[in-house]
Amino acid sequence: MATDPSAGHIRLTSHPGQGAVGAPPIRWGAADPELRGPVVGTTTNRSQRNVVGTHSGSYGVYRALAVAAGNLPRGHRADLTNTAPTDLIGPYPQWGEPERIVSIDPWGASVQHVYADWIARGYDIRPTIAVTKAHVHLPEIKQAIAFQRLAIDGRVLHDDASAAVTKIAVEPVWWLPGVARRFGVSEGELRRALFEETGGMYPELVTRSDIEVFLPPIGGQTLYVFGDVRALADPTVTLTARVHDECNGSDVFGSDICTCRPYLTHAIEECIQGAQRGGVGLIAYSRKEGRALGEVTKFLVYNARKRQEGGDRADKYFLRTECVAGVQDMRFQELMPDVLHWLGIQKIHRLVSMSNDKFDAITGSGIEVGERVKIPEALVPADARVEMEAKIAAGYFTPDGRVPTADELAQVKGRGLS
């Protein structure tokens, strides 16, 4: 139990002592990091915590298991020596616009620097974003070189056919008032749904209205940048980009029931070409397996689609998903543009995606989109053509990248593909 002086009553909380006693305030959207305040999601000193949840998303459960098994000392503090980003990103004007970025911490990559005084005073502040350099090796890139679609230049593409990238890992940090407004619901409704649908894992969501930041137990994003990271924020430099949602079966194992890996590798090829021509390329990869329904649900839907009368059909594609999951898609692209604003992006000249949901989310957030690049017909696996037809029928995208007209949708419905 703890006393809430502002409310004048006793309320339940699992964060005794938190509040004015040591937890720094978070003023979301403040352009100055000191005024904004650090995000403290560690458990080494609970009086310092100013968020619901802990760092590392779903991996926090593995951390707890390691502590329980005796492999990780309770209260371990990370030694952040030499962990600073390899590339300086920002700050950009969007960082000081509280409604522009609501699902990641703009200052999460630079806590070692901007919050050095807090760390020196004993606050256990961890980065929520890491920036490093790497090389990626893909058989599709070797094939593109062999067919002379790509050429080794020694800068973007090396002699061993590897591509040089800046690689960025981003953990989710949700500012609940902003997330609620993004989805058009009240903060109370959002908090209650998060509390109830996680089985009451986080009672602070409904008992600590003074804590506005939540570290959700979900996967984050990985960004792969081809070329100069700073060029992403320059609208005069041609930016080729793809926002890709995770599909383990296709992306990693090459399953041919969807176009995910072919589209991803095609986008990487386009990004490399763009960087070689003086532009910059970006792949933003989000952990939203199976339209954020999860892989178990996805495989159940595969079975349901293929075993139904008449086999796998475009007109039943989303219906079978909804029968199993209760909803067709839970990716909700509303939060997706946040990372683009964190990078300072104002214009995507070539968007390697035909998804209207993604296009609408990006342009609706104030980022201009030029050309939309579709997957070449030759890269669509035979077993994935049902998916393509179903998405066109559902209005996910049109073959030429336009939003389908009412007449086009009526024609599709007339063919039994609604």
CSV table of C-alpha atoms in Angstrom, one decimal, residues 64-316:
chain,number,residue,atom,x,y,z
A,64,ALA,CA,13.9,-13.3,-14.8
A,65,LEU,CA,14.5,-17.0,-15.6
A,66,ALA,CA,18.3,-16.4,-15.6
A,67,VAL,CA,18.0,-14.7,-12.1
A,68,ALA,CA,15.9,-17.6,-10.8
A,69,ALA,CA,18.3,-20.1,-12.1
A,70,GLY,CA,21.2,-18.3,-10.5
A,71,ASN,CA,22.9,-17.5,-13.8
A,72,LEU,CA,22.4,-13.8,-13.5
A,73,PRO,CA,23.2,-11.9,-10.3
A,74,ARG,CA,20.1,-10.1,-9.0
A,75,GLY,CA,20.7,-6.3,-9.5
A,76,HIS,CA,23.4,-6.6,-12.2
A,77,ARG,CA,24.2,-3.2,-13.7
A,78,ALA,CA,25.3,-3.0,-17.3
A,79,ASP,CA,28.8,-1.7,-18.0
A,80,LEU,CA,28.1,0.6,-21.0
A,81,THR,CA,31.8,1.4,-21.8
A,82,ASN,CA,32.3,1.7,-25.5
A,83,THR,CA,28.6,0.9,-26.3
A,84,ALA,CA,27.8,4.3,-27.8
A,85,PRO,CA,26.2,4.4,-31.2
A,86,THR,CA,28.5,4.1,-34.2
A,87,ASP,CA,26.5,6.8,-36.0
A,88,LEU,CA,25.0,9.9,-34.5
A,89,ILE,CA,21.3,10.2,-35.2
A,90,GLY,CA,19.4,13.4,-34.5
A,91,PRO,CA,18.2,15.2,-32.6
A,92,TYR,CA,15.6,16.2,-35.2
A,93,PRO,CA,12.6,18.6,-34.8
A,94,GLN,CA,10.2,15.6,-34.7
A,95,TRP,CA,11.8,14.6,-31.3
A,96,GLY,CA,10.3,17.7,-29.7
A,97,GLU,CA,6.8,17.1,-31.1
A,98,PRO,CA,5.1,14.8,-28.4
A,99,GLU,CA,2.3,13.6,-30.8
A,100,ARG,CA,4.8,12.7,-33.6
A,101,ILE,CA,6.7,9.9,-31.7
A,102,VAL,CA,4.7,8.0,-29.0
A,103,SER,CA,6.0,4.4,-29.2
A,104,ILE,CA,9.8,4.8,-28.9
A,105,ASP,CA,12.2,6.9,-26.8
A,106,PRO,CA,14.0,9.4,-29.1
A,107,TRP,CA,16.8,9.7,-26.6
A,108,GLY,CA,17.1,5.9,-26.2
A,109,ALA,CA,20.3,5.5,-28.2
A,110,SER,CA,22.3,8.3,-26.4
A,111,VAL,CA,21.5,7.8,-22.7
A,112,GLN,CA,25.2,7.2,-22.0
A,113,HIS,CA,25.9,10.8,-23.1
A,114,VAL,CA,22.8,12.8,-22.4
A,115,TYR,CA,22.1,11.3,-19.0
A,116,ALA,CA,25.7,10.9,-17.9
A,117,ASP,CA,25.1,13.0,-14.8
A,118,TRP,CA,22.1,10.9,-13.8
A,119,ILE,CA,24.2,7.7,-14.3
A,120,ALA,CA,27.0,9.2,-12.2
A,121,ARG,CA,24.5,9.9,-9.4
A,122,GLY,CA,23.6,6.2,-9.3
A,123,TYR,CA,20.6,5.9,-11.6
A,124,ASP,CA,20.6,2.6,-13.6
A,125,ILE,CA,19.6,4.0,-17.0
A,126,ARG,CA,19.7,1.6,-20.0
A,127,PRO,CA,19.7,2.3,-23.7
A,128,THR,CA,16.5,1.3,-25.5
A,129,ILE,CA,18.1,1.8,-29.0
A,130,ALA,CA,21.5,0.5,-30.2
A,131,VAL,CA,23.3,1.5,-33.4
A,132,THR,CA,26.2,-0.5,-34.9
A,133,LYS,CA,27.9,-1.4,-38.2
A,134,ALA,CA,27.6,-4.8,-39.9
A,135,HIS,CA,27.7,-6.6,-43.2
A,136,VAL,CA,24.8,-8.7,-44.6
A,137,HIS,CA,25.2,-11.7,-46.8
A,138,LEU,CA,22.2,-12.9,-48.9
A,139,PRO,CA,22.1,-15.5,-51.7
A,140,GLU,CA,19.7,-13.2,-53.6
A,141,ILE,CA,22.2,-10.5,-53.7
A,142,LYS,CA,24.8,-12.8,-55.1
A,143,GLN,CA,22.3,-13.8,-57.7
A,144,ALA,CA,21.6,-10.2,-58.5
A,145,ILE,CA,25.4,-9.7,-59.0
A,146,ALA,CA,25.6,-12.8,-61.2
A,147,PHE,CA,22.7,-11.5,-63.4
A,148,GLN,CA,24.4,-8.0,-63.5
A,149,ARG,CA,21.5,-6.3,-61.8
A,150,LEU,CA,24.0,-5.2,-59.1
A,151,ALA,CA,27.6,-4.4,-59.3
A,152,ILE,CA,30.4,-4.5,-56.7
A,153,ASP,CA,31.5,-1.0,-55.9
A,154,GLY,CA,33.6,-1.5,-52.8
A,155,ARG,CA,31.5,0.9,-50.7
A,156,VAL,CA,28.0,-0.5,-50.5
A,157,LEU,CA,28.7,-3.9,-52.0
A,158,HIS,CA,32.0,-5.6,-51.3
A,159,ASP,CA,34.1,-8.2,-53.2
A,160,ASP,CA,32.5,-11.0,-51.1
A,161,ALA,CA,29.1,-9.9,-52.2
A,162,SER,CA,28.3,-8.6,-48.7
A,163,ALA,CA,26.5,-5.3,-48.2
A,164,ALA,CA,27.7,-2.7,-45.7
A,165,VAL,CA,24.9,-1.5,-43.4
A,166,THR,CA,24.2,0.5,-40.3
A,167,LYS,CA,22.1,-1.7,-38.1
A,168,ILE,CA,19.8,-0.3,-35.4
A,169,ALA,CA,17.8,-2.2,-32.8
A,170,VAL,CA,14.8,-0.4,-31.2
A,171,GLU,CA,12.9,-1.4,-28.2
A,172,PRO,CA,9.3,-0.1,-27.7
A,173,VAL,CA,8.7,2.6,-25.2
A,174,TRP,CA,5.0,3.7,-25.2
A,175,TRP,CA,3.8,7.0,-24.0
A,176,LEU,CA,0.3,5.9,-23.1
A,177,PRO,CA,-1.6,9.2,-23.5
A,178,GLY,CA,-0.1,9.6,-27.0
A,179,VAL,CA,-0.7,5.9,-28.0
A,180,ALA,CA,-4.4,6.3,-26.8
A,181,ARG,CA,-4.9,9.4,-28.9
A,182,ARG,CA,-3.3,7.7,-31.9
A,183,PHE,CA,-5.9,4.9,-31.8
A,184,GLY,CA,-8.8,7.3,-31.0
A,185,VAL,CA,-9.5,5.8,-27.5
A,186,SER,CA,-9.3,7.2,-24.0
A,187,GLU,CA,-6.2,6.5,-22.0
A,188,GLY,CA,-8.4,4.8,-19.4
A,189,GLU,CA,-9.8,2.4,-22.0
A,190,LEU,CA,-6.3,1.6,-23.3
A,191,ARG,CA,-4.9,1.0,-19.8
A,192,ARG,CA,-7.8,-1.3,-18.9
A,193,ALA,CA,-7.5,-3.3,-22.1
A,194,LEU,CA,-3.8,-3.7,-21.6
A,195,PHE,CA,-4.3,-4.8,-18.0
A,196,GLU,CA,-7.1,-7.2,-18.7
A,197,GLU,CA,-5.8,-8.8,-21.9
A,198,THR,CA,-2.4,-9.5,-20.3
A,199,GLY,CA,-4.1,-11.3,-17.5
A,200,GLY,CA,-3.5,-8.6,-15.0
A,201,MET,CA,0.3,-8.8,-15.4
A,202,TYR,CA,0.8,-5.1,-14.9
A,203,PRO,CA,-1.5,-3.7,-12.1
A,204,GLU,CA,0.3,-0.4,-12.3
A,205,LEU,CA,-1.6,0.2,-15.6
A,206,VAL,CA,-4.8,0.7,-13.6
A,207,THR,CA,-3.4,1.8,-10.2
A,208,ARG,CA,-0.7,4.3,-11.2
A,209,SER,CA,-2.2,6.9,-13.5
A,210,ASP,CA,0.8,9.1,-12.6
A,211,ILE,CA,3.1,6.8,-14.6
A,212,GLU,CA,2.5,7.5,-18.3
A,213,VAL,CA,5.2,5.4,-19.9
A,214,PHE,CA,4.9,1.6,-20.5
A,215,LEU,CA,7.6,-0.8,-21.7
A,216,PRO,CA,5.4,-3.5,-23.4
A,217,PRO,CA,6.5,-7.1,-23.4
A,218,ILE,CA,6.7,-7.3,-27.2
A,219,GLY,CA,9.4,-7.4,-29.8
A,220,GLY,CA,10.7,-4.2,-31.3
A,221,GLN,CA,12.2,-3.2,-34.6
A,222,THR,CA,15.5,-3.6,-36.5
A,223,LEU,CA,16.6,-1.0,-39.0
A,224,TYR,CA,19.1,-1.7,-41.8
A,225,VAL,CA,20.5,1.5,-43.5
A,226,PHE,CA,22.4,1.3,-46.8
A,227,GLY,CA,24.4,4.5,-47.2
A,228,ASP,CA,24.8,7.5,-44.9
A,229,VAL,CA,22.3,7.4,-42.0
A,230,ARG,CA,22.3,11.2,-41.8
A,231,ALA,CA,21.1,11.4,-45.4
A,232,LEU,CA,17.8,9.9,-44.3
A,233,ALA,CA,16.7,13.3,-42.9
A,234,ASP,CA,17.6,15.1,-46.2
A,235,PRO,CA,14.6,15.3,-48.5
A,236,THR,CA,16.9,16.1,-51.4
A,237,VAL,CA,18.6,12.7,-51.2
A,238,THR,CA,16.6,9.9,-52.8
A,239,LEU,CA,15.4,7.5,-50.1
A,240,THR,CA,14.4,4.0,-51.0
A,241,ALA,CA,12.6,2.3,-48.1
A,242,ARG,CA,10.6,-0.8,-47.2
A,243,VAL,CA,8.6,-1.2,-43.9
A,244,HIS,CA,8.5,-5.0,-43.4
A,245,ASP,CA,6.6,-7.0,-40.9
A,246,GLU,CA,8.2,-10.2,-39.6
A,247,CYS,CA,7.3,-13.5,-41.3
A,248,ASN,CA,9.7,-16.1,-39.9
A,249,GLY,CA,8.5,-18.9,-42.2
A,250,SER,CA,9.3,-17.0,-45.4
A,251,ASP,CA,11.9,-14.5,-44.3
A,252,VAL,CA,14.2,-17.2,-42.7
A,253,PHE,CA,13.1,-20.6,-44.0
A,254,GLY,CA,11.8,-19.6,-47.5
A,255,SER,CA,8.3,-21.0,-47.1
A,256,ASP,CA,6.5,-20.2,-50.4
A,257,ILE,CA,2.9,-19.6,-49.2
A,258,CYS,CA,3.5,-15.8,-49.1
A,259,THR,CA,5.7,-13.2,-50.8
A,260,CYS,CA,7.4,-11.9,-47.7
A,261,ARG,CA,11.0,-13.0,-48.3
A,262,PRO,CA,10.9,-12.2,-52.0
A,263,TYR,CA,9.6,-8.8,-51.3
A,264,LEU,CA,12.1,-8.2,-48.6
A,265,THR,CA,15.1,-9.3,-50.6
A,266,HIS,CA,13.8,-7.3,-53.6
A,267,ALA,CA,13.6,-4.3,-51.4
A,268,ILE,CA,17.2,-4.8,-50.2
A,269,GLU,CA,18.3,-5.0,-53.8
A,270,GLU,CA,16.5,-1.7,-54.5
A,271,CYS,CA,18.1,-0.1,-51.4
A,272,ILE,CA,21.6,-1.1,-52.5
A,273,GLN,CA,21.0,0.3,-56.0
A,274,GLY,CA,19.6,3.5,-54.5
A,275,ALA,CA,22.7,3.9,-52.2
A,276,GLN,CA,25.1,3.2,-55.1
A,277,ARG,CA,23.4,6.0,-57.1
A,278,GLY,CA,24.0,8.5,-54.4
A,279,GLY,CA,20.8,8.0,-52.4
A,280,VAL,CA,20.2,6.0,-49.2
A,281,GLY,CA,18.2,2.8,-48.5
A,282,LEU,CA,16.2,1.8,-45.4
A,283,ILE,CA,14.7,-1.5,-44.3
A,284,ALA,CA,12.5,-1.1,-41.2
A,285,TYR,CA,11.8,-4.7,-39.9
A,286,SER,CA,9.1,-5.0,-37.2
A,287,ARG,CA,8.5,-8.0,-35.0
A,288,LYS,CA,4.8,-8.5,-35.9
A,289,GLU,CA,4.7,-12.2,-36.7
A,290,GLY,CA,1.7,-13.4,-38.6
A,291,ARG,CA,0.1,-10.0,-38.9
A,292,ALA,CA,0.8,-9.7,-35.1
A,293,LEU,CA,-1.5,-12.7,-34.5
A,294,GLY,CA,1.5,-15.0,-33.8
A,295,GLU,CA,2.9,-18.0,-35.6
A,296,VAL,CA,0.7,-20.6,-33.9
A,297,THR,CA,-2.4,-18.8,-35.1
A,298,LYS,CA,-0.9,-18.4,-38.6
A,299,PHE,CA,-0.2,-22.1,-39.0
A,300,LEU,CA,-3.8,-22.9,-37.8
A,301,VAL,CA,-5.1,-20.6,-40.4
A,302,TYR,CA,-2.9,-22.3,-43.1
A,303,ASN,CA,-4.6,-25.6,-42.2
A,304,ALA,CA,-8.0,-24.1,-42.2
A,305,ARG,CA,-7.5,-22.5,-45.6
A,306,LYS,CA,-6.1,-25.5,-47.3
A,307,ARG,CA,-8.6,-28.1,-45.9
A,308,GLN,CA,-11.7,-26.1,-46.6
A,309,GLU,CA,-14.0,-27.2,-49.5
A,310,GLY,CA,-12.6,-26.0,-52.8
A,311,GLY,CA,-9.1,-25.7,-51.3
A,312,ASP,CA,-7.2,-22.4,-50.7
A,313,ARG,CA,-9.3,-19.6,-52.2
A,314,ALA,CA,-8.9,-15.9,-52.3
A,315,ASP,CA,-12.5,-15.3,-51.3
A,316,LYS,CA,-12.1,-17.2,-48.0
